Coordinates of C-alpha atoms and ligand atoms in Angstrom, one line a residue:
M274 CA -8.2 -36.0 7.4
T275 CA -9.2 -33.7 4.5
L276 CA -10.4 -30.4 5.5
E277 CA -13.6 -28.9 4.1
R278 CA -13.1 -25.8 2.0
L279 CA -14.3 -22.5 3.4
S280 CA -17.5 -21.6 1.7
P281 CA -21.1 -20.3 2.6
Q282 CA -22.2 -24.0 3.0
S283 CA -19.2 -24.9 5.3
L284 CA -19.5 -21.7 7.3
A285 CA -21.8 -23.2 9.7
R286 CA -19.2 -25.8 10.8
V287 CA -16.5 -23.2 11.6
Q288 CA -15.0 -23.7 15.0
P289 CA -16.7 -21.9 17.8
G290 CA -15.2 -18.4 18.8
I291 CA -14.3 -17.5 15.3
A292 CA -16.1 -14.2 14.2
V293 CA -18.2 -14.6 11.0
P294 CA -20.4 -12.2 9.1
T295 CA -23.3 -11.0 11.3
Y296 CA -25.5 -10.0 8.3
D297 CA -27.3 -11.9 5.7
R298 CA -25.1 -12.3 2.8
R299 CA -27.9 -13.2 0.4
S300 CA -29.3 -9.6 0.6
I301 CA -26.0 -7.9 -0.3
T302 CA -25.8 -6.1 -3.6
T303 CA -22.6 -4.8 -5.4
G304 CA -21.9 -1.1 -4.7
I305 CA -18.2 -1.2 -4.9
V306 CA -15.8 -2.2 -7.6
H307 CA -12.3 -2.8 -6.3
F308 CA -9.1 -3.2 -8.5
G309 CA -6.3 -5.2 -6.8
P310 CA -7.5 -8.1 -4.7
G311 CA -4.3 -8.6 -2.8
A312 CA -3.6 -9.2 0.8
F313 CA -3.6 -5.5 1.8
H314 CA -7.1 -5.0 0.4
R315 CA -8.5 -8.1 2.2
A316 CA -6.8 -7.2 5.5
H317 CA -7.7 -3.6 5.5
Q318 CA -10.6 -2.2 3.2
A319 CA -12.6 -5.2 2.8
F320 CA -12.5 -5.5 6.6
F321 CA -14.1 -2.1 7.0
V322 CA -16.7 -2.8 4.4
D323 CA -17.6 -5.9 6.3
K324 CA -18.4 -3.7 9.1
L325 CA -20.4 -1.3 7.0
L326 CA -22.6 -4.3 5.7
A327 CA -23.8 -5.0 9.1
T328 CA -26.1 -1.9 8.7
D329 CA -26.3 -1.2 5.0
S330 CA -26.4 -4.0 2.4
R331 CA -25.7 -1.8 -0.6
W332 CA -21.8 -2.0 -0.5
G333 CA -20.8 -5.5 -1.5
I334 CA -17.4 -5.5 -3.3
C335 CA -16.8 -6.8 -6.6
D336 CA -13.0 -7.6 -6.6
V337 CA -11.2 -7.3 -9.9
A338 CA -7.8 -8.6 -10.9
L339 CA -6.2 -6.9 -13.8
R340 CA -3.6 -9.8 -14.3
G341 CA -3.6 -13.3 -13.0
T342 CA -6.6 -15.5 -12.2
A343 CA -5.6 -17.3 -8.9
T344 CA -7.1 -14.9 -6.4
P345 CA -10.4 -14.5 -8.1
E346 CA -10.7 -18.1 -8.8
A347 CA -10.1 -19.0 -5.0
L348 CA -12.3 -16.4 -3.8
T349 CA -15.2 -17.6 -6.2
V350 CA -14.9 -21.2 -4.9
Q351 CA -15.1 -19.8 -1.5
G352 CA -18.2 -17.7 -2.2
G353 CA -16.1 -14.6 -1.5
L354 CA -15.3 -15.7 2.1
Y355 CA -11.8 -15.6 3.4
T356 CA -10.2 -15.3 6.9
I357 CA -8.2 -12.6 8.6
A358 CA -5.8 -13.7 11.2
E359 CA -5.1 -10.9 13.9
L360 CA -1.7 -11.5 15.1
S361 CA -1.0 -10.7 18.7
P362 CA 0.1 -12.8 21.8
S363 CA -3.6 -13.8 21.9
P364 CA -4.4 -14.1 18.2
S365 CA -8.0 -13.9 16.8
F366 CA -9.5 -15.0 13.4
R367 CA -12.4 -13.6 11.7
I368 CA -14.2 -14.6 8.5
V369 CA -15.1 -11.7 6.3
G370 CA -18.1 -11.6 4.0
S371 CA -17.8 -8.4 2.2
I372 CA -16.5 -9.7 -1.2
H373 CA -19.5 -10.4 -3.2
E374 CA -17.9 -11.6 -6.3
A375 CA -14.4 -11.7 -7.7
V376 CA -13.5 -11.4 -11.5
A377 CA -10.4 -11.7 -13.6
A378 CA -10.7 -8.7 -15.9
P379 CA -9.0 -10.5 -19.1
T380 CA -11.4 -13.5 -18.6
Y381 CA -14.5 -11.6 -18.0
P382 CA -14.3 -8.1 -19.4
E383 CA -18.0 -7.9 -20.1
V384 CA -18.7 -8.6 -16.4
L385 CA -16.4 -5.8 -15.4
R386 CA -18.0 -3.5 -18.0
A387 CA -21.4 -4.2 -16.7
R388 CA -20.5 -3.6 -13.0
L389 CA -18.7 -0.3 -13.8
A390 CA -21.8 0.9 -15.8
A391 CA -24.2 -0.2 -13.1
A392 CA -26.4 2.4 -11.3
S393 CA -25.8 0.6 -8.2
T394 CA -22.0 0.8 -8.3
R395 CA -21.2 4.1 -6.7
I396 CA -17.7 3.6 -5.6
V397 CA -14.5 2.3 -7.2
T398 CA -11.6 1.7 -5.0
M399 CA -8.1 0.3 -5.8
T400 CA -4.9 -1.0 -4.4
V401 CA -2.5 -1.3 -7.3
T402 CA 0.7 0.1 -5.9
E403 CA 2.3 3.3 -7.1
N404 CA 3.1 1.7 -10.4
G405 CA -0.4 1.1 -11.2
Y406 CA -1.2 4.7 -11.7
A407 CA 1.3 5.1 -14.6
L408 CA 2.4 8.5 -13.6
M409 CA 5.9 10.0 -14.5
P410 CA 7.9 11.6 -11.8
S411 CA 6.3 14.9 -12.8
G412 CA 2.9 13.7 -11.9
D413 CA 1.7 13.5 -15.3
L414 CA 0.3 10.3 -17.0
D415 CA 2.9 8.4 -18.8
T416 CA 1.2 8.0 -22.1
A417 CA 4.3 6.2 -23.6
R418 CA 3.8 3.3 -21.2
S419 CA 2.9 0.3 -23.2
E420 CA -0.4 -0.5 -21.4
I421 CA -1.5 3.2 -21.5
A422 CA -0.7 3.6 -25.1
A423 CA -2.5 0.4 -26.1
D424 CA -5.6 1.5 -24.1
L425 CA -5.6 4.9 -25.7
A426 CA -5.4 3.3 -29.0
T427 CA -8.5 1.2 -28.2
P428 CA -10.2 2.8 -25.2
S429 CA -13.2 0.4 -25.4
A430 CA -10.9 -2.6 -24.7
P431 CA -9.0 -1.5 -21.7
T432 CA -6.4 -3.5 -19.8
S433 CA -5.0 -0.9 -17.4
L434 CA -6.5 0.5 -14.2
I435 CA -6.8 4.0 -15.7
G436 CA -8.1 2.8 -19.1
W437 CA -10.8 0.7 -17.3
L438 CA -11.8 3.7 -14.9
V439 CA -12.3 6.0 -17.9
E440 CA -14.2 3.5 -19.9
G441 CA -16.5 2.9 -17.1
L442 CA -17.0 6.6 -16.8
R443 CA -17.6 7.0 -20.5
L444 CA -20.5 4.3 -20.2
R445 CA -22.0 6.1 -17.3
R446 CA -22.1 9.5 -18.9
A447 CA -23.7 7.9 -22.0
S448 CA -26.5 6.6 -19.8
N449 CA -26.9 9.7 -17.8
L450 CA -25.5 8.3 -14.6
A451 CA -23.4 10.2 -12.1
P452 CA -19.7 9.2 -12.0
Y453 CA -18.5 6.8 -9.3
T454 CA -16.4 8.1 -6.7
M455 CA -12.8 6.8 -7.0
I456 CA -10.9 6.1 -3.8
S457 CA -7.3 5.2 -3.9
C458 CA -6.2 2.9 -1.1
D459 CA -2.5 2.9 -1.9
N460 CA 0.2 4.0 0.5
L461 CA 1.2 7.2 -1.4
S462 CA 1.2 10.8 -0.7
D463 CA -1.6 12.7 -2.3
N464 CA -3.3 9.6 -3.7
G465 CA -6.6 11.2 -4.5
A466 CA -5.0 14.1 -6.4
R467 CA -2.7 11.6 -8.3
L468 CA -5.5 9.5 -9.3
R469 CA -7.6 12.5 -10.6
R470 CA -4.8 13.6 -12.7
A471 CA -4.3 10.2 -14.2
V472 CA -7.9 9.7 -15.1
V473 CA -8.5 13.3 -16.4
Q474 CA -5.4 13.4 -18.5
F475 CA -6.2 9.9 -20.0
A476 CA -9.8 11.0 -20.6
S477 CA -8.8 14.1 -22.3
Q478 CA -7.0 12.1 -25.0
V479 CA -10.1 10.1 -25.6
E480 CA -12.8 12.7 -25.4
P481 CA -12.1 16.2 -24.1
D482 CA -15.9 16.6 -23.0
L483 CA -15.6 13.4 -21.0
A484 CA -12.6 14.8 -19.3
R485 CA -14.3 18.1 -18.5
W486 CA -17.2 16.1 -17.0
I487 CA -15.1 13.8 -14.9
D488 CA -13.0 16.8 -13.5
G489 CA -16.1 18.7 -12.8
E490 CA -18.3 15.9 -11.4
A491 CA -16.3 13.1 -10.1
R492 CA -14.7 12.9 -6.5
F493 CA -11.5 11.4 -5.6
P494 CA -11.0 11.7 -1.9
G495 CA -7.6 11.3 -0.6
T496 CA -6.9 8.6 1.9
M497 CA -4.4 7.3 4.5
V498 CA -4.3 3.5 5.0
D499 CA -2.6 1.6 7.8
S500 CA -2.2 -1.8 8.9
I501 CA 0.8 -3.9 9.0
T502 CA 0.2 -6.9 6.7
P503 CA 3.0 -9.4 6.2
A504 CA 2.6 -11.6 3.0
S505 CA 0.5 -14.7 3.4
D506 CA 2.3 -17.9 3.3
E507 CA 1.7 -21.7 3.7
A508 CA 2.3 -21.4 7.4
L509 CA -0.6 -18.9 7.6
K510 CA -2.8 -21.4 5.7
A511 CA -1.9 -24.1 8.0
R512 CA -2.6 -21.9 11.1
V513 CA -6.0 -20.8 9.8
A514 CA -7.1 -24.2 9.0
Q515 CA -6.2 -25.3 12.4
A516 CA -8.0 -22.5 14.2
T517 CA -11.2 -22.4 12.0
G518 CA -11.4 -26.1 10.9
L519 CA -11.8 -25.0 7.4
L520 CA -9.4 -24.8 4.5
D521 CA -8.9 -21.2 3.2
M522 CA -6.6 -20.8 0.2
V523 CA -6.5 -16.9 0.5
P524 CA -6.3 -16.0 4.1
V525 CA -4.5 -12.8 5.3
Q526 CA -2.7 -11.9 8.4
R527 CA -2.2 -8.6 10.0
E528 CA -1.7 -6.9 13.3
P529 CA -4.8 -5.9 15.3
F530 CA -4.4 -2.1 14.6
V531 CA -6.1 -1.0 11.6
Q532 CA -6.9 2.6 10.4
W533 CA -8.3 4.3 7.4
V534 CA -8.6 8.0 7.2
M535 CA -10.5 9.5 4.4
E536 CA -10.9 13.1 3.2
D537 CA -14.4 14.2 4.3
H538 CA -16.6 14.4 1.2
D539 CA -20.2 14.3 2.2
S540 CA -20.0 10.5 1.7
D541 CA -22.7 8.0 1.2
P542 CA -22.1 5.3 2.6
D543 CA -21.6 6.3 6.3
W544 CA -18.0 5.5 6.5
A545 CA -17.6 6.9 9.8
A546 CA -20.1 4.3 11.2
A547 CA -17.6 1.6 9.9
G548 CA -14.8 3.1 11.8
V549 CA -13.2 5.2 9.1
T550 CA -11.7 8.6 10.3
L551 CA -13.1 11.3 8.1
T552 CA -11.1 14.5 8.1
R553 CA -10.3 17.7 6.1
D554 CA -6.6 17.1 6.8
V555 CA -5.8 13.8 5.2
A556 CA -2.3 15.1 4.3
G557 CA -1.4 15.7 7.9
Y558 CA -2.2 12.0 8.8
E559 CA -0.7 10.7 5.7
Q560 CA 2.6 12.3 6.3
A561 CA 2.9 11.4 9.9
K562 CA 2.3 7.8 8.9
L563 CA 4.5 7.7 5.8
R564 CA 7.4 9.4 7.5
I565 CA 7.1 7.9 11.0
L566 CA 5.8 4.4 10.4
N567 CA 6.9 3.8 6.9
G568 CA 10.2 5.8 7.4
A569 CA 11.0 3.7 10.5
H570 CA 10.3 0.5 8.6
S571 CA 12.5 1.3 5.6
T572 CA 15.4 2.4 8.1
L573 CA 14.9 -0.9 10.0
A574 CA 14.8 -2.9 6.8
Y575 CA 18.0 -1.7 5.1
L576 CA 20.1 -1.4 8.3
G577 CA 18.6 -4.6 9.7
L578 CA 19.4 -6.6 6.7
L579 CA 23.0 -5.4 6.6
R580 CA 23.3 -6.4 10.2
G581 CA 22.0 -9.8 9.6
R582 CA 18.5 -9.5 10.9
R583 CA 15.5 -11.2 9.2
T584 CA 12.2 -9.7 10.5
T585 CA 11.0 -6.4 12.1
R586 CA 10.8 -8.3 15.4
D587 CA 14.5 -9.2 15.2
A588 CA 15.4 -5.6 14.1
M589 CA 13.6 -4.1 17.1
A590 CA 15.4 -6.7 19.4
D591 CA 18.8 -5.3 18.2
P592 CA 19.1 -2.5 20.9
M593 CA 21.5 -0.3 18.8
L594 CA 19.2 -0.4 15.7
A595 CA 16.0 0.0 17.7
A596 CA 17.6 3.1 19.5
F597 CA 18.9 4.6 16.2
A598 CA 15.4 4.3 14.7
R599 CA 13.7 5.9 17.7
T600 CA 16.3 8.9 17.6
L601 CA 15.8 9.3 14.0
V602 CA 12.0 9.5 14.3
G603 CA 12.2 11.7 17.4
Q604 CA 15.1 14.0 16.4
D605 CA 14.8 14.3 12.6
I606 CA 11.6 13.1 11.4
A607 CA 9.0 14.3 14.0
P608 CA 10.3 18.1 13.5
S609 CA 9.6 17.8 9.7
L610 CA 5.9 17.3 10.4
T611 CA 2.8 19.4 11.0
P612 CA 0.4 17.1 12.7
P613 CA -3.2 17.3 12.4
A614 CA -5.1 18.9 15.3
G615 CA -5.5 16.4 18.1
L616 CA -2.5 14.0 16.9
D617 CA 0.1 13.8 19.6
L618 CA 3.3 13.0 17.5
A619 CA 5.2 11.6 20.4
A620 CA 2.6 9.3 21.5
Y621 CA 1.8 8.3 18.0
A622 CA 5.5 7.5 17.3
E623 CA 5.6 5.4 20.5
N624 CA 2.6 3.4 19.5
V625 CA 4.1 2.9 16.1
F626 CA 7.2 1.3 17.7
E627 CA 5.2 -0.9 19.8
R628 CA 3.4 -2.1 16.7
I629 CA 6.4 -2.7 14.8
A630 CA 7.9 -4.7 17.6
N631 CA 4.8 -6.9 18.0
P632 CA 6.3 -10.3 19.0
A633 CA 3.5 -12.2 17.3
I634 CA 4.3 -11.0 13.9
E635 CA 6.8 -12.5 11.5
H636 CA 7.3 -9.5 9.0
H637 CA 10.3 -10.0 6.7
L638 CA 12.7 -7.2 6.3
G639 CA 13.1 -8.2 2.8
Q640 CA 9.3 -7.4 2.0
I641 CA 9.7 -4.0 3.2
A642 CA 13.1 -3.5 1.5
F643 CA 11.3 -3.9 -2.1
D644 CA 10.8 -0.9 -4.4
G645 CA 13.3 1.2 -2.5
T646 CA 13.3 4.1 -5.2
L647 CA 9.6 4.6 -4.8
K648 CA 9.5 4.2 -1.0
L649 CA 12.4 6.4 -0.1
A650 CA 11.2 9.2 -2.3
I651 CA 7.9 9.5 -0.3
R652 CA 9.1 8.3 3.2
L653 CA 12.5 9.9 3.7
Y654 CA 13.3 12.4 0.8
P655 CA 10.6 14.8 2.1
V656 CA 12.1 14.8 5.5
I657 CA 15.6 15.5 4.1
E658 CA 14.1 18.4 2.0
A659 CA 12.4 19.8 5.1
A660 CA 15.7 19.5 7.1
I661 CA 17.7 21.4 4.4
A662 CA 14.9 24.2 4.3
A663 CA 15.2 24.5 8.0
Q664 CA 18.9 24.2 8.1
R665 CA 18.8 21.1 10.4
P666 CA 21.7 18.6 10.1
L667 CA 21.4 15.7 7.6
D668 CA 24.0 13.3 9.2
R669 CA 21.4 11.0 10.8
L670 CA 19.1 11.2 7.9
A671 CA 21.8 10.2 5.6
I672 CA 22.1 6.8 7.3
P673 CA 19.1 5.0 6.0
V674 CA 19.7 6.3 2.4
A675 CA 23.3 5.0 2.7
A676 CA 22.0 1.8 4.1
W677 CA 19.7 1.3 0.9
M678 CA 22.8 1.9 -1.3
R679 CA 24.8 -0.7 0.7
F680 CA 21.8 -3.0 0.5
I681 CA 21.7 -2.6 -3.4
R682 CA 25.4 -3.1 -3.5
R683 CA 25.1 -6.2 -1.4
R684 CA 22.2 -7.6 -3.6
A685 CA 24.1 -6.9 -7.0
R686 CA 27.4 -8.5 -5.7
E687 CA 25.7 -11.5 -4.5
G688 CA 23.5 -11.8 -7.6
T689 CA 20.3 -11.9 -5.7
E690 CA 17.2 -10.3 -7.1
I691 CA 16.5 -6.7 -6.7
I692 CA 12.8 -5.8 -6.7
D693 CA 12.3 -2.3 -7.7
P694 CA 10.9 -0.7 -10.9
Q695 CA 14.6 0.4 -11.5
A696 CA 16.0 -2.9 -10.8
E697 CA 18.2 -3.2 -13.8
R698 CA 19.9 0.1 -13.3
L699 CA 20.3 -0.5 -9.6
A700 CA 22.0 -3.8 -10.3
E701 CA 24.4 -2.1 -12.7
R702 CA 25.2 0.6 -10.2
G703 CA 25.5 -2.0 -7.3
T704 CA 28.0 -4.0 -9.5
A705 CA 30.0 -0.9 -10.3
S706 CA 30.3 0.1 -6.6
T707 CA 33.6 0.0 -4.9
G708 CA 32.6 0.4 -1.2
T709 CA 33.9 3.9 -1.1
G710 CA 31.4 6.7 -0.2
A711 CA 32.9 9.5 -2.4
H712 CA 32.7 7.1 -5.5
D713 CA 29.6 5.2 -4.9
V714 CA 27.1 7.9 -3.8
M715 CA 27.6 9.5 -7.3
L716 CA 26.7 6.3 -8.9
F717 CA 23.3 6.5 -7.3
A718 CA 22.9 10.2 -8.1
E719 CA 19.7 9.9 -10.3
F720 CA 18.0 8.2 -7.4
L721 CA 18.8 10.8 -4.8
P722 CA 16.6 13.7 -3.7
R723 CA 19.3 16.2 -4.8
T724 CA 22.8 16.1 -5.6
D725 CA 24.2 19.2 -4.1
P726 CA 27.3 18.9 -2.1
A727 CA 25.8 19.2 1.4
I728 CA 23.6 16.0 0.7
T729 CA 26.2 13.9 -1.2
A730 CA 28.9 14.7 1.4
A731 CA 26.6 13.6 4.2
L732 CA 25.7 10.4 2.3
A733 CA 29.3 9.6 1.6
R734 CA 30.2 10.0 5.2
A735 CA 27.3 7.8 6.3
Y736 CA 28.1 5.3 3.7
D737 CA 31.8 5.0 4.8
A738 CA 30.8 4.9 8.4
I739 CA 28.0 2.1 8.2
G740 CA 30.1 -0.1 5.9
D741 CA 28.8 -3.3 4.4
G742 CA 27.7 -4.5 7.8
G743 CA 25.4 -1.6 8.7
L744 CA 27.3 -0.4 11.6
L745 CA 25.7 2.4 13.8
P746 CA 27.2 5.2 15.9
G747 CA 27.1 3.0 19.1
D748 CA 29.1 0.2 17.3
G749 CA 32.2 2.5 17.6
W750 CA 32.4 5.1 14.9
Ligands
LIG325 C1 5.8 -1.5 4.8 C2 4.3 -1.2 4.7 O1 6.3 -3.1 3.1 C3 6.4 -1.9 3.5 O2 7.0 -1.1 2.9 O3 6.4 -0.4 5.4 O4 3.6 -2.2 3.9 C4 3.6 -0.9 6.1 O5 3.6 -2.2 6.7 C5 2.3 -0.5 5.9 O6 2.2 0.7 5.3 C6 1.6 -0.4 7.2 O7 0.3 0.4 7.0

């Protein structure tokens, strides 16, 4: 039997029990332009906006893909509709209606230009990964990057996120409109401040007055985003089709938990009504999340892969590994944090481990292991810095970093792909490694938080102790 495609017309025939938009989608207008229509955006932010639309129709999303046309095309065929599968022992499915239109920027630059310049567009959001902000390690815009250099040469025909944001702001200023509020939804520390810096620095090279106007008038609230979202696959499509009775080519899956913390900024819309936590201490939430959840994830991923585990569930079912991750969080990571008022770190960490162990989620460790150079730098290196400052021991903290080096060594020797902005250099280092801590740690020196002897000695010891199989203290060393 051929299944009917999910669309506004077929929605009436969805299986009973599936949540569908409760508002009249025909009355929605576009108020948000979003760059990066990937799975995390659809699992997280578009879900919050769906709740918002139940009481305020001004905030439909225009999804923009800077590269590739597959997602916007599939969403367009489906009238913007798609399914979220919430994975738990009793899974639930909901169809989300907040995506009002979806465009591929290279194909429809005029549509994007019009949306950015429209008075009704008040917010621009993005999930473009750290790489999308084109910042150098110093935090300054990398004007030598090819897409940034090209956009600076022809700012009215942009191709990059930053180029588009500035072009849209230029158009708004020319027609006396207020700037839009720009909200980064990437899992980075200080995402609002980083975005501001990139946008203002780009604008200052185009038109210094424009840069001053943006810096003075525009808002870039920081955020913390959280929901475990394994990549979508064919099995998910089949599962969604079975549950809903409709064919969705762009479904997403995530855990039931979903959290969005945003810097309080007198916002319109009423984000709090949609379930967003507004706070003056985003940094406190963000650090707790990046270090505890993401720090534990990366630890489980590198050690787990070395130990022959495939998913987070398998890693948490490995008693030695689960115990190590819990001890690391409790003894080494938690002491590096200053939690926001009202956040009980021990309870938070316990809840994180329950979420990671969710038996209904098939979350591949290989997905978490991507982009290690970027992830370790925000998840674990600040913890190492804090431990050094407070003279706490580094032995346990060195283990996940050593496991990452062992993981790179394994990939390089097997000839399997390393996914990381520094992939080429990492593959070279992995190939040159000998398996001996004193030698190999120095090969990775440029990717470490520091190279003073206290750190390199702890890393070399950890590297030798875990070996190529990711052994842990309880395994007998
Ligand atoms: C994961 C995150 O892939 C990864 O690196 O640690 O995507 C994690 O699942 C999310 O940050 C949870 O909010």
